[in-house]
Phi, psi and omega in degrees: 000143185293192156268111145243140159255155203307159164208158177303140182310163199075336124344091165283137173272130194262310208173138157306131183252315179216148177247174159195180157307344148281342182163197190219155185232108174229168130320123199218140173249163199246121184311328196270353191214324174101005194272115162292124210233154146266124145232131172293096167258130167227107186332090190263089198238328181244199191274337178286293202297328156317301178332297187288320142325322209271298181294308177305341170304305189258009175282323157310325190277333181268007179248116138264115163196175198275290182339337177242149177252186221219132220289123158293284189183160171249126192241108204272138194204090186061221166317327194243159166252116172272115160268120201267114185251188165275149178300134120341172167245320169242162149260170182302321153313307167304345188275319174287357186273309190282011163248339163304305195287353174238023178064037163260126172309156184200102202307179183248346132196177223246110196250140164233000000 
């Protein structure tokens, strides 16, 4: 049987898309539109971890561009915080696997 997970109201849970030590990236359609969204859940139990949602939060709010993708809302469910984005089309592994293959350099990371 699959995994669901709880998600912010309004919300269907689709798929897991990735797990890590920090959270899990899942697929989510927003009920009201039929729009499939990534949301990023994450556990907000101490002041560091709020710190780190809060920046990560707000580097999203400060970027428009078509390469990135772009902060829907942040949704709070108890303890944890869902950052609600737009879906990619790709992951960053495939844009670096397909820029390698045409020979474009691909810095290794990315500072904000």
């Amino acid at each position: 049987m699959a995994e669901v997970l709880e998600v912010p109201k309004g919300y269907s849970f689709v798929r897991v898309i990735s797990s890590g030590g920090f959270g899990s990236v899942v697929e989510l359609i927003e009920k009201s539109t039929q729009i499939h969204y990534a949301g990023k859940m994450m556990q907000c139990v101490t002041a560091k971890d709020k710190e780190r949602i809060d920046r990560e939060v707000n580097r999203l709010r400060k970027f428009a561009h078509p390469g990135i993708v772009g902060l829907k809302e942040l949704a709070s469910m108890g303890n944890n915080q869902v950052i609600v984005m737009e879906l990619g089309e790709q992951s960053l592994a495939d844009i670096v696997r397909d820029h390698r293959s045409r020979g474009v350099l691909v810095a290794r990371e990315v500072c904000f």
